[in-house]
């Protein structure tokens, strides 16, 4: 099935786990994808696994916790794709899952990446998304 034929999608966290699996699935279904991740090694792994779809895949090293990195990373993705139809926010970090054992710096880092980072990516993507007719934003969360 080619449900995403010619759809242009930016996927954060594309170097591992859910984000990488989403990159591979959308490529299999005809999409054009930019995989963004803070980890160059993760992106290299995705490049290897997506070798068969290399003509429809680009990479961008982007730290979603850093505003300037997001501004330039999203702009680069829009340029590479020639527009933008969807954003998948799969980048995220997990620290201690026990509140009573969580330090303030750890909690602040989680908020910085998982919440503020997701906001920054959406904010920067909105102008390009609004140029299309069927834009979508997908965010991954947790319990
Ligand atoms: N796997 C699960 O069972 C599960 C359950 C609930 C929620 N989630 C959430 O889904 C999302 C993805 O989970 P996953 O299991 O695929 O995690 P993962 O650790 O395998 O992948 C996360 C990716 O995000 C990247 N990343 C981390 N910080 C970043 C940053 N500052 N900028 C850009 N990229 C960054 C990492 O390098 C990694 O490639 C996370 O937000 C996670 O909290 C996962």
PDB file of C-alpha atoms and ligand atoms in Angstrom:
ATOM      1  CA  UNK A   1       0.000   0.000   0.000  1.00  0.00           C
ATOM      2  CA  UNK A   2       1.191   3.504  -0.768  1.00  0.00           C
ATOM      3  CA  UNK A   3      -0.930   5.486   1.651  1.00  0.00           C
ATOM      4  CA  UNK A   4       1.738   8.187   1.950  1.00  0.00           C
ATOM      5  CA  UNK A   5       2.654   8.545  -1.720  1.00  0.00           C
ATOM      6  CA  UNK A   6       4.422  11.892  -2.148  1.00  0.00           C
ATOM      7  CA  UNK A   7       3.576  13.023   1.393  1.00  0.00           C
ATOM      8  CA  UNK A   8       6.424  15.117   2.831  1.00  0.00           C
ATOM      9  CA  UNK A   9       7.112  14.323   6.459  1.00  0.00           C
ATOM     10  CA  UNK A  10       9.576  15.513   9.102  1.00  0.00           C
ATOM     11  CA  UNK A  11      10.151  12.947  11.859  1.00  0.00           C
ATOM     12  CA  UNK A  12      12.077  13.853  15.021  1.00  0.00           C
ATOM     13  CA  UNK A  13      13.758  11.085  16.972  1.00  0.00           C
ATOM     14  CA  UNK A  14      14.293   9.398  13.613  1.00  0.00           C
ATOM     15  CA  UNK A  15      17.504   7.759  14.760  1.00  0.00           C
ATOM     16  CA  UNK A  16      15.984   5.172  17.104  1.00  0.00           C
ATOM     17  CA  UNK A  17      12.921   3.336  18.338  1.00  0.00           C
ATOM     18  CA  UNK A  18       9.479   4.628  17.419  1.00  0.00           C
ATOM     19  CA  UNK A  19      10.852   7.496  15.316  1.00  0.00           C
ATOM     20  CA  UNK A  20      13.083   5.214  13.274  1.00  0.00           C
ATOM     21  CA  UNK A  21      10.259   2.700  12.796  1.00  0.00           C
ATOM     22  CA  UNK A  22       8.008   5.543  11.608  1.00  0.00           C
ATOM     23  CA  UNK A  23      10.665   6.702   9.128  1.00  0.00           C
ATOM     24  CA  UNK A  24      10.937   3.202   7.652  1.00  0.00           C
ATOM     25  CA  UNK A  25       7.170   2.668   7.491  1.00  0.00           C
ATOM     26  CA  UNK A  26       6.422   5.987   5.800  1.00  0.00           C
ATOM     27  CA  UNK A  27       9.175   5.321   3.247  1.00  0.00           C
ATOM     28  CA  UNK A  28       7.725   1.869   2.556  1.00  0.00           C
ATOM     29  CA  UNK A  29       4.367   3.533   1.970  1.00  0.00           C
ATOM     30  CA  UNK A  30       5.668   6.075  -0.538  1.00  0.00           C
ATOM     31  CA  UNK A  31       6.484   9.080   1.637  1.00  0.00           C
ATOM     32  CA  UNK A  32       9.328  11.563   1.335  1.00  0.00           C
ATOM     33  CA  UNK A  33      10.981  11.834   4.739  1.00  0.00           C
ATOM     34  CA  UNK A  34      13.443  13.966   6.637  1.00  0.00           C
ATOM     35  CA  UNK A  35      14.668  12.155   9.746  1.00  0.00           C
ATOM     36  CA  UNK A  36      15.891  14.509  12.475  1.00  0.00           C
ATOM     37  CA  UNK A  37      17.817  13.476  15.550  1.00  0.00           C
ATOM     38  CA  UNK A  38      20.412  14.810  17.980  1.00  0.00           C
ATOM     39  CA  UNK A  39      22.382  11.594  17.452  1.00  0.00           C
ATOM     40  CA  UNK A  40      24.456  11.360  14.245  1.00  0.00           C
ATOM     41  CA  UNK A  41      25.069   7.670  15.035  1.00  0.00           C
ATOM     42  CA  UNK A  42      21.321   7.080  15.204  1.00  0.00           C
ATOM     43  CA  UNK A  43      20.797   8.805  11.877  1.00  0.00           C
ATOM     44  CA  UNK A  44      23.593   6.718  10.345  1.00  0.00           C
ATOM     45  CA  UNK A  45      21.806   3.585  11.551  1.00  0.00           C
ATOM     46  CA  UNK A  46      18.550   4.797   9.986  1.00  0.00           C
ATOM     47  CA  UNK A  47      20.393   5.558   6.731  1.00  0.00           C
ATOM     48  CA  UNK A  48      21.684   1.977   6.648  1.00  0.00           C
ATOM     49  CA  UNK A  49      18.272   0.472   7.339  1.00  0.00           C
ATOM     50  CA  UNK A  50      16.560   2.692   4.744  1.00  0.00           C
ATOM     51  CA  UNK A  51      19.116   2.086   2.007  1.00  0.00           C
ATOM     52  CA  UNK A  52      16.448   0.942  -0.444  1.00  0.00           C
ATOM     53  CA  UNK A  53      14.662   4.291  -0.137  1.00  0.00           C
ATOM     54  CA  UNK A  54      17.713   6.583  -0.166  1.00  0.00           C
ATOM     55  CA  UNK A  55      16.251   8.771  -2.925  1.00  0.00           C
ATOM     56  CA  UNK A  56      13.326   9.757  -0.664  1.00  0.00           C
ATOM     57  CA  UNK A  57      15.189  10.166   2.636  1.00  0.00           C
ATOM     58  CA  UNK A  58      17.242  13.063   4.029  1.00  0.00           C
ATOM     59  CA  UNK A  59      18.786  13.542   7.452  1.00  0.00           C
ATOM     60  CA  UNK A  60      19.192  16.534   9.700  1.00  0.00           C
ATOM     61  CA  UNK A  61      21.108  16.646  12.965  1.00  0.00           C
ATOM     62  CA  UNK A  62      18.881  18.698  15.246  1.00  0.00           C
ATOM     63  CA  UNK A  63      18.668  19.187  19.014  1.00  0.00           C
ATOM     64  CA  UNK A  64      15.015  19.911  19.736  1.00  0.00           C
ATOM     65  CA  UNK A  65      15.986  21.373  23.108  1.00  0.00           C
ATOM     66  CA  UNK A  66      17.934  24.149  21.375  1.00  0.00           C
ATOM     67  CA  UNK A  67      15.860  26.868  19.695  1.00  0.00           C
ATOM     68  CA  UNK A  68      18.401  27.831  17.049  1.00  0.00           C
ATOM     69  CA  UNK A  69      19.003  24.199  16.159  1.00  0.00           C
ATOM     70  CA  UNK A  70      15.253  23.723  15.630  1.00  0.00           C
ATOM     71  CA  UNK A  71      14.907  26.938  13.605  1.00  0.00           C
ATOM     72  CA  UNK A  72      17.655  25.927  11.182  1.00  0.00           C
ATOM     73  CA  UNK A  73      16.804  22.208  11.253  1.00  0.00           C
ATOM     74  CA  UNK A  74      13.126  22.641  10.353  1.00  0.00           C
ATOM     75  CA  UNK A  75      13.982  25.221   7.686  1.00  0.00           C
ATOM     76  CA  UNK A  76      16.465  22.770   6.184  1.00  0.00           C
ATOM     77  CA  UNK A  77      13.890  19.987   6.231  1.00  0.00           C
ATOM     78  CA  UNK A  78      11.283  22.141   4.470  1.00  0.00           C
ATOM     79  CA  UNK A  79      13.834  23.071   1.813  1.00  0.00           C
ATOM     80  CA  UNK A  80      14.917  19.449   1.326  1.00  0.00           C
ATOM     81  CA  UNK A  81      11.314  18.262   0.997  1.00  0.00           C
ATOM     82  CA  UNK A  82      10.078  21.225  -1.045  1.00  0.00           C
ATOM     83  CA  UNK A  83       7.327  21.818   1.519  1.00  0.00           C
ATOM     84  CA  UNK A  84       5.817  19.975   4.442  1.00  0.00           C
ATOM     85  CA  UNK A  85       2.663  17.883   4.889  1.00  0.00           C
ATOM     86  CA  UNK A  86       3.219  16.359   8.321  1.00  0.00           C
ATOM     87  CA  UNK A  87       5.429  16.404  11.399  1.00  0.00           C
ATOM     88  CA  UNK A  88       5.917  13.428  13.707  1.00  0.00           C
ATOM     89  CA  UNK A  89       7.410  14.334  17.091  1.00  0.00           C
ATOM     90  CA  UNK A  90       8.961  11.097  18.344  1.00  0.00           C
ATOM     91  CA  UNK A  91      12.118  12.565  19.908  1.00  0.00           C
ATOM     92  CA  UNK A  92      12.089  12.313  23.662  1.00  0.00           C
ATOM     93  CA  UNK A  93      14.049  11.329  26.730  1.00  0.00           C
ATOM     94  CA  UNK A  94      13.241   9.410  29.874  1.00  0.00           C
ATOM     95  CA  UNK A  95      14.923   9.924  33.213  1.00  0.00           C
ATOM     96  CA  UNK A  96      13.801   8.342  36.473  1.00  0.00           C
ATOM     97  CA  UNK A  97      10.199   7.194  36.347  1.00  0.00           C
ATOM     98  CA  UNK A  98       9.898   7.627  40.127  1.00  0.00           C
ATOM     99  CA  UNK A  99       8.980  11.171  41.122  1.00  0.00           C
ATOM    100  CA  UNK A 100      10.491  10.852  44.601  1.00  0.00           C
ATOM    101  CA  UNK A 101      13.866   9.969  43.042  1.00  0.00           C
ATOM    102  CA  UNK A 102      13.880  12.667  40.350  1.00  0.00           C
ATOM    103  CA  UNK A 103      16.320  15.584  40.696  1.00  0.00           C
ATOM    104  CA  UNK A 104      15.273  19.053  39.593  1.00  0.00           C
ATOM    105  CA  UNK A 105      17.921  19.228  36.811  1.00  0.00           C
ATOM    106  CA  UNK A 106      16.675  15.894  35.454  1.00  0.00           C
ATOM    107  CA  UNK A 107      13.054  17.070  35.551  1.00  0.00           C
ATOM    108  CA  UNK A 108      13.958  20.360  33.883  1.00  0.00           C
ATOM    109  CA  UNK A 109      15.791  18.492  31.130  1.00  0.00           C
ATOM    110  CA  UNK A 110      12.778  16.274  30.459  1.00  0.00           C
ATOM    111  CA  UNK A 111      10.550  19.354  30.204  1.00  0.00           C
ATOM    112  CA  UNK A 112      13.121  21.057  27.975  1.00  0.00           C
ATOM    113  CA  UNK A 113      13.273  18.182  25.495  1.00  0.00           C
ATOM    114  CA  UNK A 114       9.871  16.518  25.636  1.00  0.00           C
ATOM    115  CA  UNK A 115       7.668  19.588  26.059  1.00  0.00           C
ATOM    116  CA  UNK A 116       9.508  22.738  24.958  1.00  0.00           C
ATOM    117  CA  UNK A 117      11.319  20.875  22.176  1.00  0.00           C
ATOM    118  CA  UNK A 118       8.066  19.546  20.763  1.00  0.00           C
ATOM    119  CA  UNK A 119       6.565  23.057  20.944  1.00  0.00           C
ATOM    120  CA  UNK A 120       9.551  24.529  19.069  1.00  0.00           C
ATOM    121  CA  UNK A 121       9.341  21.969  16.264  1.00  0.00           C
ATOM    122  CA  UNK A 122       5.598  22.535  15.813  1.00  0.00           C
ATOM    123  CA  UNK A 123       5.999  26.330  15.928  1.00  0.00           C
ATOM    124  CA  UNK A 124       8.683  26.299  13.257  1.00  0.00           C
ATOM    125  CA  UNK A 125       6.766  23.820  11.075  1.00  0.00           C
ATOM    126  CA  UNK A 126       3.382  25.577  11.122  1.00  0.00           C
ATOM    127  CA  UNK A 127       4.017  28.131   8.327  1.00  0.00           C
ATOM    128  CA  UNK A 128       4.987  25.347   5.890  1.00  0.00           C
ATOM    129  CA  UNK A 129       2.204  23.034   7.096  1.00  0.00           C
ATOM    130  CA  UNK A 130      -0.404  25.750   6.515  1.00  0.00           C
ATOM    131  CA  UNK A 131       0.540  25.947   2.858  1.00  0.00           C
ATOM    132  CA  UNK A 132      -0.858  22.454   2.310  1.00  0.00           C
ATOM    133  CA  UNK A 133      -4.448  21.251   2.551  1.00  0.00           C
ATOM    134  CA  UNK A 134      -4.160  18.196   4.798  1.00  0.00           C
ATOM    135  CA  UNK A 135      -1.461  18.974   7.318  1.00  0.00           C
ATOM    136  CA  UNK A 136      -0.978  16.719  10.328  1.00  0.00           C
ATOM    137  CA  UNK A 137       1.028  16.858  13.547  1.00  0.00           C
ATOM    138  CA  UNK A 138       1.558  13.644  15.513  1.00  0.00           C
ATOM    139  CA  UNK A 139       3.056  13.800  19.017  1.00  0.00           C
ATOM    140  CA  UNK A 140       4.173  10.842  21.110  1.00  0.00           C
ATOM    141  CA  UNK A 141       3.513  11.052  24.817  1.00  0.00           C
ATOM    142  CA  UNK A 142       3.439   8.632  27.730  1.00  0.00           C
ATOM    143  CA  UNK A 143       1.404   7.728  30.761  1.00  0.00           C
TER     144      UNK A 143
HETATM  145  N1  LIG B   1       9.035   2.949  23.771  1.00  0.00           N
HETATM  146  C1  LIG B   1       7.989   3.025  24.599  1.00  0.00           C
HETATM  147  O1  LIG B   1       7.471   2.025  25.112  1.00  0.00           O
HETATM  148  C2  LIG B   1       7.372   4.380  24.912  1.00  0.00           C
HETATM  149  C3  LIG B   1       6.286   4.416  25.761  1.00  0.00           C
HETATM  150  C4  LIG B   1       5.707   5.642  26.031  1.00  0.00           C
HETATM  151  C5  LIG B   1       6.199   6.803  25.465  1.00  0.00           C
HETATM  152  N2  LIG B   1       7.247   6.757  24.656  1.00  0.00           N
HETATM  153  C6  LIG B   1       7.716   8.021  24.094  1.00  0.00           C
HETATM  154  O2  LIG B   1       7.843   7.922  22.691  1.00  0.00           O
HETATM  155  C7  LIG B   1       8.964   8.683  22.256  1.00  0.00           C
HETATM  156  C8  LIG B   1       9.955   7.791  21.530  1.00  0.00           C
HETATM  157  O3  LIG B   1      10.323   6.718  22.367  1.00  0.00           O
HETATM  158  P1  LIG B   1      11.359   5.611  21.901  1.00  0.00           P
HETATM  159  O4  LIG B   1      11.104   4.407  22.714  1.00  0.00           O
HETATM  160  O5  LIG B   1      11.352   5.500  20.417  1.00  0.00           O
HETATM  161  O6  LIG B   1      12.720   6.268  22.429  1.00  0.00           O
HETATM  162  P2  LIG B   1      14.215   6.122  21.874  1.00  0.00           P
HETATM  163  O7  LIG B   1      15.110   6.512  22.998  1.00  0.00           O
HETATM  164  O8  LIG B   1      14.447   4.807  21.208  1.00  0.00           O
HETATM  165  O9  LIG B   1      14.268   7.228  20.727  1.00  0.00           O
HETATM  166  C9  LIG B   1      14.245   8.591  21.038  1.00  0.00           C
HETATM  167  C10 LIG B   1      15.067   9.315  19.995  1.00  0.00           C
HETATM  168  O10 LIG B   1      15.004  10.704  20.312  1.00  0.00           O
HETATM  169  C11 LIG B   1      16.309  11.239  20.136  1.00  0.00           C
HETATM  170  N3  LIG B   1      16.470  12.432  20.936  1.00  0.00           N
HETATM  171  C12 LIG B   1      16.649  12.526  22.287  1.00  0.00           C
HETATM  172  N4  LIG B   1      16.834  13.787  22.644  1.00  0.00           N
HETATM  173  C13 LIG B   1      16.761  14.535  21.504  1.00  0.00           C
HETATM  174  C14 LIG B   1      16.909  15.917  21.234  1.00  0.00           C
HETATM  175  N5  LIG B   1      17.161  16.796  22.194  1.00  0.00           N
HETATM  176  N6  LIG B   1      16.770  16.326  19.964  1.00  0.00           N
HETATM  177  C15 LIG B   1      16.523  15.444  18.956  1.00  0.00           C
HETATM  178  N7  LIG B   1      16.402  14.117  19.159  1.00  0.00           N
HETATM  179  C16 LIG B   1      16.526  13.672  20.417  1.00  0.00           C
HETATM  180  C17 LIG B   1      17.252  10.135  20.565  1.00  0.00           C
HETATM  181  O11 LIG B   1      18.559  10.332  20.067  1.00  0.00           O
HETATM  182  C18 LIG B   1      16.560   8.910  20.002  1.00  0.00           C
HETATM  183  O12 LIG B   1      17.006   8.632  18.703  1.00  0.00           O
HETATM  184  C19 LIG B   1       9.587   9.314  23.502  1.00  0.00           C
HETATM  185  O13 LIG B   1       9.076  10.622  23.644  1.00  0.00           O
HETATM  186  C20 LIG B   1       9.091   8.400  24.605  1.00  0.00           C
HETATM  187  O14 LIG B   1       9.021   9.091  25.834  1.00  0.00           O
HETATM  188  C21 LIG B   1       7.858   5.573  24.359  1.00  0.00           C
END
